[in-house]
Every structure is written in structure tokens, then in C-alpha cells.
JSON list of C-alpha atoms in Angstrom, two decimals:
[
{"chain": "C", "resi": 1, "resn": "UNK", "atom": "CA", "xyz": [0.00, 0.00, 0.00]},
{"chain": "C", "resi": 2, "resn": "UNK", "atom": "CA", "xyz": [1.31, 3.53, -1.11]},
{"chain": "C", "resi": 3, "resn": "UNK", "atom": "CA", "xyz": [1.41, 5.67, 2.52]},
{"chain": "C", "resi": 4, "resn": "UNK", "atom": "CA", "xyz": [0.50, 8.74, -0.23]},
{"chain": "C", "resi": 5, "resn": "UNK", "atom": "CA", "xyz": [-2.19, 7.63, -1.19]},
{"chain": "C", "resi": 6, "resn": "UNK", "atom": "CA", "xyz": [-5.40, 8.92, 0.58]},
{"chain": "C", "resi": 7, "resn": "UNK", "atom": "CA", "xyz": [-7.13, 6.42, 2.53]},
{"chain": "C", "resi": 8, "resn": "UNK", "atom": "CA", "xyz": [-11.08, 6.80, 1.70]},
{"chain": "C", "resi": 9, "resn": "UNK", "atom": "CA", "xyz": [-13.32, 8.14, 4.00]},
{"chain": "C", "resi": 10, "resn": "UNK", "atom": "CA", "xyz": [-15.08, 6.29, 6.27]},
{"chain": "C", "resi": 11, "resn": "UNK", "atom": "CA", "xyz": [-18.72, 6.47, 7.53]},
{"chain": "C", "resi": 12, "resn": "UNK", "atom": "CA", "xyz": [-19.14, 8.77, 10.20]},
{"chain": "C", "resi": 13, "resn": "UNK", "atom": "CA", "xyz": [-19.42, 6.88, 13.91]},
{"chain": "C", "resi": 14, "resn": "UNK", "atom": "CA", "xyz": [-23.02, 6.42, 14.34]},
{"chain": "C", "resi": 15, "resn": "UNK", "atom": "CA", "xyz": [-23.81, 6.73, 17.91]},
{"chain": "C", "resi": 16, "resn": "UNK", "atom": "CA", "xyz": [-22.70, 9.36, 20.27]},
{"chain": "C", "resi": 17, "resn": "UNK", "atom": "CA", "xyz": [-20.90, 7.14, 22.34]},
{"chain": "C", "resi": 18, "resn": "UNK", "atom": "CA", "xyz": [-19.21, 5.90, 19.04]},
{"chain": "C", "resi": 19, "resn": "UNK", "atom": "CA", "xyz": [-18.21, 9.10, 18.12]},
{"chain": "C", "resi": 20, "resn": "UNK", "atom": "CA", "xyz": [-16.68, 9.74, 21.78]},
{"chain": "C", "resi": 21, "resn": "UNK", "atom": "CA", "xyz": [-14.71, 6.89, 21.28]},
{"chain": "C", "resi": 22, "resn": "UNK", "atom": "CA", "xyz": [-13.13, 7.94, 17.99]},
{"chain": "C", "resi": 23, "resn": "UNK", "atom": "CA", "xyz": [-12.80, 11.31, 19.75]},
{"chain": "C", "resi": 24, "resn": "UNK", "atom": "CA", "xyz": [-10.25, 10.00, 22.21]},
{"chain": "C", "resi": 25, "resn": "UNK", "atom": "CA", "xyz": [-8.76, 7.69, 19.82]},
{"chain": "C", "resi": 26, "resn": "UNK", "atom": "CA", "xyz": [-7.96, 10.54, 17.55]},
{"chain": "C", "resi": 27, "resn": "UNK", "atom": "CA", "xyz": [-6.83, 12.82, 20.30]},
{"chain": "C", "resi": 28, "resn": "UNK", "atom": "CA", "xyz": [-3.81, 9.93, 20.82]},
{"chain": "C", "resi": 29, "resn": "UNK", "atom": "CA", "xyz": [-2.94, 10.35, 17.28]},
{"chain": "C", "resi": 30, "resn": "UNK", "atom": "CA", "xyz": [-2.28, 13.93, 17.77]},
{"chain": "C", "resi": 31, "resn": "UNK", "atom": "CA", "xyz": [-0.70, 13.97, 20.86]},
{"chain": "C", "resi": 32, "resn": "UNK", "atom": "CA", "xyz": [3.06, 14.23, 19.51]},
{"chain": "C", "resi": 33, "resn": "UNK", "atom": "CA", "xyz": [1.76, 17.43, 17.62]},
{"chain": "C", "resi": 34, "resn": "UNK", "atom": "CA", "xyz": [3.57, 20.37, 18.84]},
{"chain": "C", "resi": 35, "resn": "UNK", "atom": "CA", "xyz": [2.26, 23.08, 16.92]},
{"chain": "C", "resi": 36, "resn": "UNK", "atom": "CA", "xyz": [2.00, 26.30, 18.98]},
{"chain": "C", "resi": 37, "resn": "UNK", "atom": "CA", "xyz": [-1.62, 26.02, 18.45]},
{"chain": "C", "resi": 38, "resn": "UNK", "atom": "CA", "xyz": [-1.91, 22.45, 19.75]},
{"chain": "C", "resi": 39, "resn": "UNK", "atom": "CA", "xyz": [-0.34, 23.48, 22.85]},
{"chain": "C", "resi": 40, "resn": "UNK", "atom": "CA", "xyz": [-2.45, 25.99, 23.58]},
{"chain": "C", "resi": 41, "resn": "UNK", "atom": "CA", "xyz": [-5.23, 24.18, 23.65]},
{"chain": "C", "resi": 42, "resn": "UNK", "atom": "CA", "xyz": [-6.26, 21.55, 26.85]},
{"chain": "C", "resi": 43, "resn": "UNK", "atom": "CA", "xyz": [-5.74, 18.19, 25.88]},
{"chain": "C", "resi": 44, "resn": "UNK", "atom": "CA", "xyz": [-8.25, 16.35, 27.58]},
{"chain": "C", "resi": 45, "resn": "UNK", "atom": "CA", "xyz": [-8.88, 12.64, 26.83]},
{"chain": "C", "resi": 46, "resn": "UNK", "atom": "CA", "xyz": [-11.92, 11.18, 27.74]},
{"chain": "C", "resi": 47, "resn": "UNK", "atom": "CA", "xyz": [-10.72, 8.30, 29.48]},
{"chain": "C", "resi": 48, "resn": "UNK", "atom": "CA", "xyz": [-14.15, 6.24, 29.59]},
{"chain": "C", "resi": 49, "resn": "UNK", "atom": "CA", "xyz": [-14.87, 7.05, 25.83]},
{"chain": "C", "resi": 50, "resn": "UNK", "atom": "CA", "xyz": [-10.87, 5.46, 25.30]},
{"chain": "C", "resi": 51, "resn": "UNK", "atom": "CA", "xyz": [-11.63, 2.31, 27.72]},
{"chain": "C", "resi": 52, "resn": "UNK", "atom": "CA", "xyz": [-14.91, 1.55, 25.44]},
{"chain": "C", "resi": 53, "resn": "UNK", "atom": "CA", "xyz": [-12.93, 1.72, 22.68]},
{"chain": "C", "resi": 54, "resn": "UNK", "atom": "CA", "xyz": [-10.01, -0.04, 23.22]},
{"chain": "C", "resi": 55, "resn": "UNK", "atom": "CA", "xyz": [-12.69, -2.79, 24.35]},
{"chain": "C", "resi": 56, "resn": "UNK", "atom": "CA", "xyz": [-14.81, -2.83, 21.54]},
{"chain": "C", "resi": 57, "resn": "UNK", "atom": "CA", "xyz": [-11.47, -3.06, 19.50]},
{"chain": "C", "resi": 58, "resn": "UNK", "atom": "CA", "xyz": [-10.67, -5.75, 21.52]},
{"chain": "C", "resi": 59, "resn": "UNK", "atom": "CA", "xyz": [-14.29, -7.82, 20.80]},
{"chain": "C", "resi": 60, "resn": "UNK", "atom": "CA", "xyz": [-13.85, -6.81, 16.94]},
{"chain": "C", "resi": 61, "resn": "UNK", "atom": "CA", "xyz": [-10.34, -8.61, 16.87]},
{"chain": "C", "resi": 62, "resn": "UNK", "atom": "CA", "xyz": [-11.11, -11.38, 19.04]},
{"chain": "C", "resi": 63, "resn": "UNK", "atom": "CA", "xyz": [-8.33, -10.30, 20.53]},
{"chain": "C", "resi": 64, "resn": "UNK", "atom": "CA", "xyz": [-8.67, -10.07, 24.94]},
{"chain": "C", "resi": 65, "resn": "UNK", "atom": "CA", "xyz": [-6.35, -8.10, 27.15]},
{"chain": "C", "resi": 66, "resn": "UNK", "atom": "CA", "xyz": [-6.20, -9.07, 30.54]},
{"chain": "C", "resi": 67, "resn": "UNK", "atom": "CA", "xyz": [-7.12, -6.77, 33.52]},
{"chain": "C", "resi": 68, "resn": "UNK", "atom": "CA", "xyz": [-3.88, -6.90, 34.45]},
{"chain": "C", "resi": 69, "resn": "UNK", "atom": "CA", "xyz": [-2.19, -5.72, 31.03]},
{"chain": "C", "resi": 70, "resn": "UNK", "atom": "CA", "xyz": [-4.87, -3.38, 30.67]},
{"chain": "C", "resi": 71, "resn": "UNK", "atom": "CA", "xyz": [-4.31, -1.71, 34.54]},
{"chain": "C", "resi": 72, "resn": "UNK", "atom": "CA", "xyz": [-0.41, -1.72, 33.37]},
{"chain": "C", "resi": 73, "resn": "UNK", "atom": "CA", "xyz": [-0.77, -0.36, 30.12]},
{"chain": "C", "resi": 74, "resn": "UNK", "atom": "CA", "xyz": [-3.00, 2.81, 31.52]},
{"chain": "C", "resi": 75, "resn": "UNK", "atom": "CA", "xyz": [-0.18, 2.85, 34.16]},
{"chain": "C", "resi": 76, "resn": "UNK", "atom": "CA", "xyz": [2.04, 3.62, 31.09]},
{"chain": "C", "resi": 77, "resn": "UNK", "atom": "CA", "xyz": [0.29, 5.56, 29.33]},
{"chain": "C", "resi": 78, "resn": "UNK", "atom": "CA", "xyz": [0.02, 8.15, 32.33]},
{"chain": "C", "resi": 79, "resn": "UNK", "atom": "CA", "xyz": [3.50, 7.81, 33.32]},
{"chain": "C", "resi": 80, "resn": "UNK", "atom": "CA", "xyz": [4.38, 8.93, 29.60]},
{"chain": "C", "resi": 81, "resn": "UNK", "atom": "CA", "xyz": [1.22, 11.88, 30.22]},
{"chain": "C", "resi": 82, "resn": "UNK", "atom": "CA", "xyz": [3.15, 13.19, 33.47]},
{"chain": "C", "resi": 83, "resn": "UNK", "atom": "CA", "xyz": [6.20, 13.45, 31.47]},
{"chain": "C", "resi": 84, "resn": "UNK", "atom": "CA", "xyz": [5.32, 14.91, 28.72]},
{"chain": "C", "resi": 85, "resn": "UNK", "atom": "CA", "xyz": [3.54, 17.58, 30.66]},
{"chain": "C", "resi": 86, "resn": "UNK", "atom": "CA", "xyz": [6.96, 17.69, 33.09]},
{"chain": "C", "resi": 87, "resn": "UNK", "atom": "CA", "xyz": [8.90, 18.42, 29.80]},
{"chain": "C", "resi": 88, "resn": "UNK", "atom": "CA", "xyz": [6.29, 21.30, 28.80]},
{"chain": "C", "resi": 89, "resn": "UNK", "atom": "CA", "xyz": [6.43, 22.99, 31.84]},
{"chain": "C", "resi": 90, "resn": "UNK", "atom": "CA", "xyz": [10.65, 22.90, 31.80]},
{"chain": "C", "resi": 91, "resn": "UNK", "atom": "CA", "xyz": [10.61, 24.33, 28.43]},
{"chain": "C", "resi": 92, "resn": "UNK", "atom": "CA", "xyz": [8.23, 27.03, 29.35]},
{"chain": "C", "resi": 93, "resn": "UNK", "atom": "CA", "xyz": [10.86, 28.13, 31.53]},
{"chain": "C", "resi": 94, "resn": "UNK", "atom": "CA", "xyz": [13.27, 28.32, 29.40]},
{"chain": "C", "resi": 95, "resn": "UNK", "atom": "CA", "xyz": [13.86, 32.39, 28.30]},
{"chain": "C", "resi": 96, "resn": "UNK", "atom": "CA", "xyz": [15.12, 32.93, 24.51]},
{"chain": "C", "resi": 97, "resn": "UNK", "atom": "CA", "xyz": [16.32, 36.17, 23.32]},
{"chain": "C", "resi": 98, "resn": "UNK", "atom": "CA", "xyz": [14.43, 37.56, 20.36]},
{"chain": "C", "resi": 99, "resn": "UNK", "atom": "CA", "xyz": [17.56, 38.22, 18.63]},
{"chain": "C", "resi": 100, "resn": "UNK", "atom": "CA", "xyz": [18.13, 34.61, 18.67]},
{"chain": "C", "resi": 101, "resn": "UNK", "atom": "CA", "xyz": [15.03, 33.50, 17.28]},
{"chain": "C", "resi": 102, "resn": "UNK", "atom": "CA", "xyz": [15.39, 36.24, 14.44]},
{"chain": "C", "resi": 103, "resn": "UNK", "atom": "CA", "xyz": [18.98, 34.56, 13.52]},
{"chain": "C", "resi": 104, "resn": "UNK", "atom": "CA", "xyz": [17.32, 31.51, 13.40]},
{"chain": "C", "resi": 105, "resn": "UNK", "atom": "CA", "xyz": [14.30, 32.55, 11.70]},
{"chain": "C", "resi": 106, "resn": "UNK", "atom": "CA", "xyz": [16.94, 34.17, 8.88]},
{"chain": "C", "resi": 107, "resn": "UNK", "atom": "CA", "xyz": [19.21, 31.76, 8.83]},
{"chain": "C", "resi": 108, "resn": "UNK", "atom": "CA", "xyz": [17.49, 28.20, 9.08]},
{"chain": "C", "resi": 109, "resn": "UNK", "atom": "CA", "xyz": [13.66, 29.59, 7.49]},
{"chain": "C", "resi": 110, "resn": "UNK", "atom": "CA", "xyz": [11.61, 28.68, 10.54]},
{"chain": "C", "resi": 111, "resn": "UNK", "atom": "CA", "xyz": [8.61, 30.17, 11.51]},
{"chain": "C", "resi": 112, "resn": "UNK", "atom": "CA", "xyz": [9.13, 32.53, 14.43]},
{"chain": "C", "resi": 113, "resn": "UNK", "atom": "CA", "xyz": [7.55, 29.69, 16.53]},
{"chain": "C", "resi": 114, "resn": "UNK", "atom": "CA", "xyz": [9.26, 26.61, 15.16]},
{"chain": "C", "resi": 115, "resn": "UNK", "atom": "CA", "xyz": [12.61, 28.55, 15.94]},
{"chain": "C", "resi": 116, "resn": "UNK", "atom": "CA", "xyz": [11.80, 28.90, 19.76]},
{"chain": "C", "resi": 117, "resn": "UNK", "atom": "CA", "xyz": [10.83, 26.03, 19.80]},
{"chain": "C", "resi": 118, "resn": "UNK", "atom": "CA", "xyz": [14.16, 25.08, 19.08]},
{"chain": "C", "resi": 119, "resn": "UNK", "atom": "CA", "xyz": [15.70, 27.41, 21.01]},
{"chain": "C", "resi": 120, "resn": "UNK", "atom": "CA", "xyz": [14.06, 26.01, 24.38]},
{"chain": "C", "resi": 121, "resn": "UNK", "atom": "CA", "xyz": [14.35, 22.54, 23.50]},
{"chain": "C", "resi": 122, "resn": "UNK", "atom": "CA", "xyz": [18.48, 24.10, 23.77]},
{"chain": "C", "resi": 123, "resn": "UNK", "atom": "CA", "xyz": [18.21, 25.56, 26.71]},
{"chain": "C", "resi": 124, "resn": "UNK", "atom": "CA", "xyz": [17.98, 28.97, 24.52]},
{"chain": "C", "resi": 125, "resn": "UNK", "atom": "CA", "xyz": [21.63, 28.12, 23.07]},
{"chain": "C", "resi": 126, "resn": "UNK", "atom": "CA", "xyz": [21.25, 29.39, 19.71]},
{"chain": "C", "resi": 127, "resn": "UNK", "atom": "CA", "xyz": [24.74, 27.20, 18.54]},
{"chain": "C", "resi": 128, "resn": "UNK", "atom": "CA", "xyz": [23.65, 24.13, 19.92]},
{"chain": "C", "resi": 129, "resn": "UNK", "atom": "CA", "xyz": [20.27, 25.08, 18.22]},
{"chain": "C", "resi": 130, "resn": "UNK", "atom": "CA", "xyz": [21.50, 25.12, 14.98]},
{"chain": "C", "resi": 131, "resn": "UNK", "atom": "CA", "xyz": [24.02, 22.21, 15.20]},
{"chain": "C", "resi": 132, "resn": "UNK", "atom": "CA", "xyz": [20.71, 20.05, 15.91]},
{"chain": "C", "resi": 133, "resn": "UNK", "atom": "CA", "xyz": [18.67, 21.41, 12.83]},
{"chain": "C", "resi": 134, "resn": "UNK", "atom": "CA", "xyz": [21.42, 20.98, 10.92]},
{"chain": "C", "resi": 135, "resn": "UNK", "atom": "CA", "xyz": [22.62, 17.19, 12.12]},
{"chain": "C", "resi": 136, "resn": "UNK", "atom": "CA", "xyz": [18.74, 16.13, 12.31]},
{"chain": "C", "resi": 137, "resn": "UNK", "atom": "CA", "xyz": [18.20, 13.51, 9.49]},
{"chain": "C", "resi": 138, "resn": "UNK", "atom": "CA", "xyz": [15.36, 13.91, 7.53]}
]
């Protein structure tokens, strides 16, 4: 299959609760989005609506999870949640210098927030910034 290729639509979820569930399942897809607009925004997961879902997935497959795996893999998944929002809240921290971001904004052709981004994921060193663009394989 040719990843480029558009998958076709599917019918919208039905029910209410259906479309609750493919809510929260969508939200997990877009969790590694860091667009300044995404992270504005409260990313709240309906944790019931995920639970049905992963359980009707679960009846669809044939597939069961045990309580156990299921208590452990929730344990995961908010232990990945807490850091994630640990690693926000550092980088929010971090102060950049404007004239930083304009260098980088010049020099590398980021967006004004894709370059402080980069900056405070470098503790606001604009060398080490660049060095990572630059050595980040594409």
C-alpha cells in the first residue's frame, strides 16, 4: 500500500458514544503534535470514551487483554502523560532572546515559533540550536 495515497473516508461513527470513542482515539494520534496552536489548547482525553474503545477493539479482533495488562498499560500511558507535561512545563521556563530567534528565523527559514521552539528545546543556546537542525536527518 502507497502511505501517499489517501485512505477513503469512512462512515461517520453512528452513535454518540461511538463518536466519543473515535474522539479519544484521535486525540492519541495527535498527541506528539507540537504546533504552537496544539499546545495551547487543553488536551483532555476522555478516558471512559478510550476504555470503550479499546474494548470494543478488543471484541472486533477477538483479541482479549487481561485486567492486568490493561491496569499496566494505563499505568504507562500516564506515566508517559506526566512526562510529557513535566517536559512542557521545563521548556516554558526556558527564556530565549528575540535576537536569537530572528537569527534563526533568517538563517534556518523557521517560523518565528518553530525557531523557539528550538531554542528552548536548547536551553535557549542558539549554537547548539543550529548544530541540531542541521545534524537532524530527515
Amino acid at each position: 500500500v502507497d502511505p501517499t495515497e489517501e485512505t477513503p473516508a469512512t462512515a461517520p461513527p453512528a452513535s454518540a458514544e461511538d463518536r466519543k470513542a473515535a474522539a479519544a482515539l484521535s486525540s492519541l494520534d495527535n498527541q506528539n503534535d507540537d504546533s504552537a496552536a496544539q499546545t495551547t489548547k487543553a488536551k483532555n482525553i476522555d478516558q471512559e470514551a478510550l476504555a470503550k474503545a479499546i474494548s470494543r477493539l478488543e471484541l472486533s479482533t477477538g483479541a482479549k487483554v487481561e485486567p492486568s495488562r490493561q491496569s499496566e498499560n494505563m499505568k504507562q500511558f500516564e506515566e508517559r502523560k506526566r512526562k510529557r507535561r513535566e517536559e512542557k512545563e521545563r521548556l516554558a521556563k526556558v527564556k530565549v532572546d528575540a535576537g536569537d530567534v530572528g537569527l534563526l528565523v533568517q538563517e534556518l527559514e523557521l517560523s518565528k515559533t518553530k525557531a523557539t521552539d528550538l531554542l528552548k528545546a536548547h536551553e535557549g543556546d542558539a549554537v547548539k540550536a543550529i548544530r541540531a537542525f542541521v545534524t537532524t536527518p530527515v
